[in-house]
mmCIF file of C-alpha atoms in Angstrom:
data_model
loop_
_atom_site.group_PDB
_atom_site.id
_atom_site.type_symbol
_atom_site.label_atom_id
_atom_site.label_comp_id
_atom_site.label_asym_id
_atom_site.label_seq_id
_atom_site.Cartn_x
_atom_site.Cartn_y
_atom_site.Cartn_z
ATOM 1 C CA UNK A 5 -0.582 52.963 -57.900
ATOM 2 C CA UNK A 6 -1.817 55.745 -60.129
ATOM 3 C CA UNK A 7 0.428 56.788 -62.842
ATOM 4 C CA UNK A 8 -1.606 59.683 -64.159
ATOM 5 C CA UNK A 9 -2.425 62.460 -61.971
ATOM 6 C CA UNK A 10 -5.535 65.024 -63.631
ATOM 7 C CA UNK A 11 -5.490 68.679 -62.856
ATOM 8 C CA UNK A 12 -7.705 70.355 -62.131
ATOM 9 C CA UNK A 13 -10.023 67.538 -60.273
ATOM 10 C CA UNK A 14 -13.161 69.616 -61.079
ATOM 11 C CA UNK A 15 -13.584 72.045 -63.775
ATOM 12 C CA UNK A 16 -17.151 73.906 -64.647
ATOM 13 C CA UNK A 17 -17.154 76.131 -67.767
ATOM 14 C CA UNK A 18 -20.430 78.329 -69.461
ATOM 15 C CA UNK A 19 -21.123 76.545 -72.591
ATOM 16 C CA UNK A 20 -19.031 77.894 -75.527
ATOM 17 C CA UNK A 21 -15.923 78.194 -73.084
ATOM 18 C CA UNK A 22 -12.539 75.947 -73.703
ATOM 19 C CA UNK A 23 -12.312 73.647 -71.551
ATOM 20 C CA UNK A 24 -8.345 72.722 -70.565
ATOM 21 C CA UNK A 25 -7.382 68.804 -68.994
ATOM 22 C CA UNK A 26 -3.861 68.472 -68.082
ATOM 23 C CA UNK A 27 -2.375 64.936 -66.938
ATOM 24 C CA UNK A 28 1.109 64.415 -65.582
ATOM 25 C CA UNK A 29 2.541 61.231 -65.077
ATOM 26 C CA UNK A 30 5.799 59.679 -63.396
ATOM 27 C CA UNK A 31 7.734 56.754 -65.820
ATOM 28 C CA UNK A 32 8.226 57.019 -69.149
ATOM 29 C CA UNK A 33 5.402 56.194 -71.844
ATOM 30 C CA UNK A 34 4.960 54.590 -75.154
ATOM 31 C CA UNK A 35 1.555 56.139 -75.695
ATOM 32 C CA UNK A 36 -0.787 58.329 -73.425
ATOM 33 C CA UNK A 37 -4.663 58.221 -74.144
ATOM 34 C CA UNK A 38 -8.053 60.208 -72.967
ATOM 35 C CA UNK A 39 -11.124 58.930 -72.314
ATOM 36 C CA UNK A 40 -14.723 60.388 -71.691
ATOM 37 C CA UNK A 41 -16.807 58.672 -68.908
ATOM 38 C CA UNK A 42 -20.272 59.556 -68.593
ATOM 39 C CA UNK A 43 -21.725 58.651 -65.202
ATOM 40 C CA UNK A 44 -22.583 55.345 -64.540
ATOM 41 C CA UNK A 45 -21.111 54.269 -68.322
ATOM 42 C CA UNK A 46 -17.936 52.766 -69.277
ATOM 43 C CA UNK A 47 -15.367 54.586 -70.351
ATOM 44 C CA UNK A 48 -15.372 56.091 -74.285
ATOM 45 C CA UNK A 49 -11.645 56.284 -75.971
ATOM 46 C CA UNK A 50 -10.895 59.967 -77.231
ATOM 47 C CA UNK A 51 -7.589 60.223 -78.785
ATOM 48 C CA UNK A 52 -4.250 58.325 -78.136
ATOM 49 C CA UNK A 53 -0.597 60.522 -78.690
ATOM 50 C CA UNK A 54 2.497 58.207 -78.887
ATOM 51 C CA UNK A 55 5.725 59.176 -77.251
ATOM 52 C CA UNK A 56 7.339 60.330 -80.359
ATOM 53 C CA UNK A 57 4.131 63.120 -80.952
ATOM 54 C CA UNK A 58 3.972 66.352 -79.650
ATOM 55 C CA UNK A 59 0.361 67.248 -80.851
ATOM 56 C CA UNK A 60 -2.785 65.684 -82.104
ATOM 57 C CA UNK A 61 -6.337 67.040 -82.911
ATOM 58 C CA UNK A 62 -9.716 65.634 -83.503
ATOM 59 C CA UNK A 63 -12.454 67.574 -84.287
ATOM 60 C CA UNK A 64 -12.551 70.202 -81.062
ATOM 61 C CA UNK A 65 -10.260 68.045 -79.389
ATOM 62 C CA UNK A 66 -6.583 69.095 -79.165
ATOM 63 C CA UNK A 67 -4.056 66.530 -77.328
ATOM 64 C CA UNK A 68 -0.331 68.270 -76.324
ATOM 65 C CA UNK A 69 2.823 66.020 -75.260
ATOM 66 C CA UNK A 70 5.892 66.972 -73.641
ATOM 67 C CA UNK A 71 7.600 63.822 -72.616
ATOM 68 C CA UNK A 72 10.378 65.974 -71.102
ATOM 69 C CA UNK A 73 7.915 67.264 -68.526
ATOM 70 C CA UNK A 74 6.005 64.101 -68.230
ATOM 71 C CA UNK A 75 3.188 66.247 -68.869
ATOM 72 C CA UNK A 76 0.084 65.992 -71.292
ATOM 73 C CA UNK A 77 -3.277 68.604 -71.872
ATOM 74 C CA UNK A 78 -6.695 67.861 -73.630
ATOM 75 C CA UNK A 79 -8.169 71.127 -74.503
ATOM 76 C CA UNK A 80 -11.809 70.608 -75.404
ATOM 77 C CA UNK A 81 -13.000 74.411 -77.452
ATOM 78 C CA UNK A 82 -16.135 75.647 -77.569
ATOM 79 C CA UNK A 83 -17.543 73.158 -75.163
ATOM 80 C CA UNK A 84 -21.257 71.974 -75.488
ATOM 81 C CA UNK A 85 -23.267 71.143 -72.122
ATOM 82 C CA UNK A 86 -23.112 67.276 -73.954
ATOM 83 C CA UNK A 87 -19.516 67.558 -72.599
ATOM 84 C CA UNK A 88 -20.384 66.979 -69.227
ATOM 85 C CA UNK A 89 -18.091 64.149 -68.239
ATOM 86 C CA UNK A 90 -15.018 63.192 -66.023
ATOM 87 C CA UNK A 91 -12.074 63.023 -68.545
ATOM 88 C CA UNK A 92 -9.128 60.607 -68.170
ATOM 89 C CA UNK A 93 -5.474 59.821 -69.032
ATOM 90 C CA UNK A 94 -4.298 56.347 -69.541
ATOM 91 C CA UNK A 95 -0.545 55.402 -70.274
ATOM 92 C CA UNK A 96 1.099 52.725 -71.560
ATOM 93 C CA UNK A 97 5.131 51.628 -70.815
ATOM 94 C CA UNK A 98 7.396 49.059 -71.941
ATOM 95 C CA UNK A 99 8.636 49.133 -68.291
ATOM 96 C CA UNK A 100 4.872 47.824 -66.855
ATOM 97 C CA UNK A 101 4.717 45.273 -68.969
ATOM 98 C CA UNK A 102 1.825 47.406 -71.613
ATOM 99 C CA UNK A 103 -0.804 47.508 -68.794
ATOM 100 C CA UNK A 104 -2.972 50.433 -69.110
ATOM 101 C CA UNK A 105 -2.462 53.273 -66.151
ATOM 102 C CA UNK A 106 -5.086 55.340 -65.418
ATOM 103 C CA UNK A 107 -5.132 58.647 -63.916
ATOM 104 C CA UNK A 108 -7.570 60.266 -61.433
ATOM 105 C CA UNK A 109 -9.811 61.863 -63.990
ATOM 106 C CA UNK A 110 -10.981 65.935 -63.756
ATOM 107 C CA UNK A 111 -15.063 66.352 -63.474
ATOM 108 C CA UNK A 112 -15.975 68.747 -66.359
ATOM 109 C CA UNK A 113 -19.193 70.133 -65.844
ATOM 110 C CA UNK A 114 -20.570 72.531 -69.034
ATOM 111 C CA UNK A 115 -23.383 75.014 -67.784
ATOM 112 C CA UNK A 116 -25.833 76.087 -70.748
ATOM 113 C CA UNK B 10 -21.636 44.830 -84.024
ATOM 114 C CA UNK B 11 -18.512 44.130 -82.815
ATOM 115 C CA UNK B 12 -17.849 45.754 -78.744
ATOM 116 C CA UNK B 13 -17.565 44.537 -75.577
ATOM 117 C CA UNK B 14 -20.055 43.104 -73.115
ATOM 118 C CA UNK B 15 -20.577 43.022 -69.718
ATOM 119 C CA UNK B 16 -23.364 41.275 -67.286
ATOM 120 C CA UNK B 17 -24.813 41.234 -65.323
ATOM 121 C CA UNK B 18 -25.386 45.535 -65.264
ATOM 122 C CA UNK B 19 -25.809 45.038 -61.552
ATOM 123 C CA UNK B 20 -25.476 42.563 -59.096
ATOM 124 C CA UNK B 21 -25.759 41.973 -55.588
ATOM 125 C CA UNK B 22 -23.716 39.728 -52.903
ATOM 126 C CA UNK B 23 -24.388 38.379 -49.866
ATOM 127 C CA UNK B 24 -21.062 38.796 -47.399
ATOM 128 C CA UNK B 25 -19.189 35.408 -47.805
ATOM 129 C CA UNK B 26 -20.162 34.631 -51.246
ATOM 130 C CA UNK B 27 -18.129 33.929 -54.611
ATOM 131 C CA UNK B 28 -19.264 36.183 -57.942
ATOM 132 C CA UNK B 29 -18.175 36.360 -61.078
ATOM 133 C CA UNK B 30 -18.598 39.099 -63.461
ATOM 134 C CA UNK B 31 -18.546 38.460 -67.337
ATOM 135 C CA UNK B 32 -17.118 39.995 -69.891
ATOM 136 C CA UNK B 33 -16.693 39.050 -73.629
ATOM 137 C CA UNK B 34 -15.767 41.298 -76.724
ATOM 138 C CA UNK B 35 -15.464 40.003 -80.354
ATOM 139 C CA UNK B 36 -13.177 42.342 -81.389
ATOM 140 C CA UNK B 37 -10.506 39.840 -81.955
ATOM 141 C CA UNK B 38 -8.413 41.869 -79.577
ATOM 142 C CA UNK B 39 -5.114 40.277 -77.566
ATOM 143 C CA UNK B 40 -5.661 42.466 -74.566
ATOM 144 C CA UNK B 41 -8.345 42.657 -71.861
ATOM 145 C CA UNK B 42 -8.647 44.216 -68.683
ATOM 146 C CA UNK B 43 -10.328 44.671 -65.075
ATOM 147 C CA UNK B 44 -10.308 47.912 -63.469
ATOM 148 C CA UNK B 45 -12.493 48.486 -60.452
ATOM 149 C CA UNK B 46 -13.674 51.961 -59.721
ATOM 150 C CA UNK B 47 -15.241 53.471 -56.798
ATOM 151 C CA UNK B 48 -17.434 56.610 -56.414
ATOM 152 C CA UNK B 49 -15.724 59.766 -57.648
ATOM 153 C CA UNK B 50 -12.486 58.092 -58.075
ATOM 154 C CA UNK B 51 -10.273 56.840 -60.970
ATOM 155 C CA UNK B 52 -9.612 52.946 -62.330
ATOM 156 C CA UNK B 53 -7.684 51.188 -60.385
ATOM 157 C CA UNK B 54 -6.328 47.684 -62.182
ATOM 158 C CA UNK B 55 -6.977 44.678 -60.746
ATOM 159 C CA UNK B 56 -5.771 42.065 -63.382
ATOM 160 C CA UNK B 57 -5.042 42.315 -67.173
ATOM 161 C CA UNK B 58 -4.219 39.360 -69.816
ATOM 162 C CA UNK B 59 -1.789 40.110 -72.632
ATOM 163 C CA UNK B 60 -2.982 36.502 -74.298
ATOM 164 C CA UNK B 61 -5.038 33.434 -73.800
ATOM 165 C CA UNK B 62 -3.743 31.405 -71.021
ATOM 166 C CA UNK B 63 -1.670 34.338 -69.384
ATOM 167 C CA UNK B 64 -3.009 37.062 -67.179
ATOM 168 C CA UNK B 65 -0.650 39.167 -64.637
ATOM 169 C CA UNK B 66 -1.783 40.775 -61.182
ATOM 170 C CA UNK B 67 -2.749 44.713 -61.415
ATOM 171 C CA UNK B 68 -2.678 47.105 -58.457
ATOM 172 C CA UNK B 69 -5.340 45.570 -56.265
ATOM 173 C CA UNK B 70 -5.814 42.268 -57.102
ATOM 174 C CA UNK B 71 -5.939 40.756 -53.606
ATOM 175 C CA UNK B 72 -9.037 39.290 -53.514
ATOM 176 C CA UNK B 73 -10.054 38.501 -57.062
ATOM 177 C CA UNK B 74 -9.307 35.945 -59.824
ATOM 178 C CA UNK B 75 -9.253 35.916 -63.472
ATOM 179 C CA UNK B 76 -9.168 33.133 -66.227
ATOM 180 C CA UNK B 77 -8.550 33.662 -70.125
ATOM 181 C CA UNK B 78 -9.505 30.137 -71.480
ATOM 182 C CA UNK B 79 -11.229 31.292 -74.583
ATOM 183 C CA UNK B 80 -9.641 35.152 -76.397
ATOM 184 C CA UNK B 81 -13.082 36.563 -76.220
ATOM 185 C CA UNK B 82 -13.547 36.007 -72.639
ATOM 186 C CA UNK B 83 -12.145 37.225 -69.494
ATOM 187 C CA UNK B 84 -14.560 36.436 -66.102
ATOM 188 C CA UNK B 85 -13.502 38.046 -63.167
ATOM 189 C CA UNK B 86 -14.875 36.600 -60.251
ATOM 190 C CA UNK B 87 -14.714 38.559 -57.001
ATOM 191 C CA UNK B 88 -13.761 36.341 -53.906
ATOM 192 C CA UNK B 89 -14.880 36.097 -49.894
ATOM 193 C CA UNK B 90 -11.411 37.277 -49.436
ATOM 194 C CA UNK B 91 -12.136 40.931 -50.826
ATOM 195 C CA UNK B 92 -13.316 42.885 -47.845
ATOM 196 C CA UNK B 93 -15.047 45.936 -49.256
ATOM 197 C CA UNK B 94 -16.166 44.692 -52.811
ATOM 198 C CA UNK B 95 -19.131 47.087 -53.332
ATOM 199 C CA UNK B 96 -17.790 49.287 -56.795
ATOM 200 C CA UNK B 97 -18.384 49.712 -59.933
ATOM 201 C CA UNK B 98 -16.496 46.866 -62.195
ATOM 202 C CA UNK B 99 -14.653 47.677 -66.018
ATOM 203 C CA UNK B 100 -13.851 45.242 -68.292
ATOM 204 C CA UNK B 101 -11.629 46.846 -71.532
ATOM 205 C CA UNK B 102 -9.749 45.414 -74.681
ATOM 206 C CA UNK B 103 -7.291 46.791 -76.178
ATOM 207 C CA UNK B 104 -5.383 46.456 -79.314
ATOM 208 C CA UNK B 105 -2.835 48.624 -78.857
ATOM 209 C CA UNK B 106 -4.820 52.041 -80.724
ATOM 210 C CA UNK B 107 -6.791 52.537 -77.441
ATOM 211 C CA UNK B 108 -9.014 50.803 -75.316
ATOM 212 C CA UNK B 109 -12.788 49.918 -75.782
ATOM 213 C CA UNK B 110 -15.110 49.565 -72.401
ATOM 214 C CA UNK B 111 -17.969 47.799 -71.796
ATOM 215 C CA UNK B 112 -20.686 49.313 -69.810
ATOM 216 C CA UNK B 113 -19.946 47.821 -66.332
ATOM 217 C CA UNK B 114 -21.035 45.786 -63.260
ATOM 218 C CA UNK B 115 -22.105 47.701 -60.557
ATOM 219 C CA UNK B 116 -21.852 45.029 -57.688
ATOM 220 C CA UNK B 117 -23.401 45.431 -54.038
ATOM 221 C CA UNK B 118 -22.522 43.488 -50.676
ATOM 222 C CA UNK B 119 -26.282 43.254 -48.764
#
């Protein structure tokens, strides 16, 4: 079973756009990740929020929480074409044992 | 260079036959993973191993096997038994700051 769910599944912005990722998931977490996949690659760790965190940047990379909502968004600004990827969310729980949950990824395509 | 390695990059089965798909890191990590993942779609677990000698059953692991003999490996091998397993194959390790990937099997039934 998924845990994550992306929105939107598909997402194609002009270059120098923001770019917005939300995830939503259904147990509670200890931590919820991103990941970049290129196609055809493996998968490329972004950023990781624990449960306790409501907000997190990395260079153009912002990461939101709200646990209450069960909700998370990776906003990507001024987006390059080079960020032409499918994006992920991965969760951890105490309750599954640690494994690492993926969700159904969104397809960002960035036109030049 | 410390990472994660998979092989083959692609590999083909005939219907009926065992494979297994390697995977080593040297990252001294506790955690590894399979995830399969077919075209389009997200990764789905198959089996993960929280220490040597240990490994618990993921989402879809009908069909596969795992060992953890050694902490820097984790073959997967893919069994008669799975029905459809043309996909493209994960291995990850994981430390408990996020996950590293290696670059995947891509494995074909001919």
């Amino acid at each position: 079973s998924q845990q994550g769910e992306e929105d939107p599944q598909a997402l194609s912005i002009q270059e120098g756009e923001n770019a917005t990722m939300n995830c939503s998931y259904k147990t509670s977490i200890n931590n919820l990740q991103w990941y970049r996949q290129n196609s055809g690659r493996g998968l490329v760790h972004l950023i990781l929020i624990r449960s306790n965190e409501r907000e997190k940047h990395s260079g153009r990379l912002r990461v939101t929480l709200d646990t209450s909502k069960k909700s998370s968004s990776l906003l990507i600004t001024a987006s390059r074409a080079a960020d032409t990827a499918s994006y992920f969310c991965a969760t951890d729980a105490w309750s599954s044992g640690d494994k690492l949950t993926f969700g159904t990824g969104t397809r960002l395509a960035v036109r030049p | 260079d410390g990472g994660i390695t998979q092989s083959p990059k692609y590999l083909f089965r005939k219907e009926g036959q065992n494979v297994t798909l390697s995977c080593e890191q040297n990252l001294n990590h506790d955690a590894m993973y399979w995830y399969r993942q077919d075209p389009g779609q997200g990764l789905r677990l198959i089996y993960y191993s929280q220490i040597v000698n240990d490994f618990q059953k993921g989402d879809i692991a009908e069909g596969y096997s795992v060992s953890r003999e050694k902490k820097e490996s984790f073959p997967l091998t893919v069994t008669s038994a799975q029905k459809n397993p043309t996909a493209f194959y994960l291995c990850a390790s994981s430390m408990r700051h996020g996950a590293f990937f290696g670059q995947g099997t891509r494995l074909t039934v001919v």
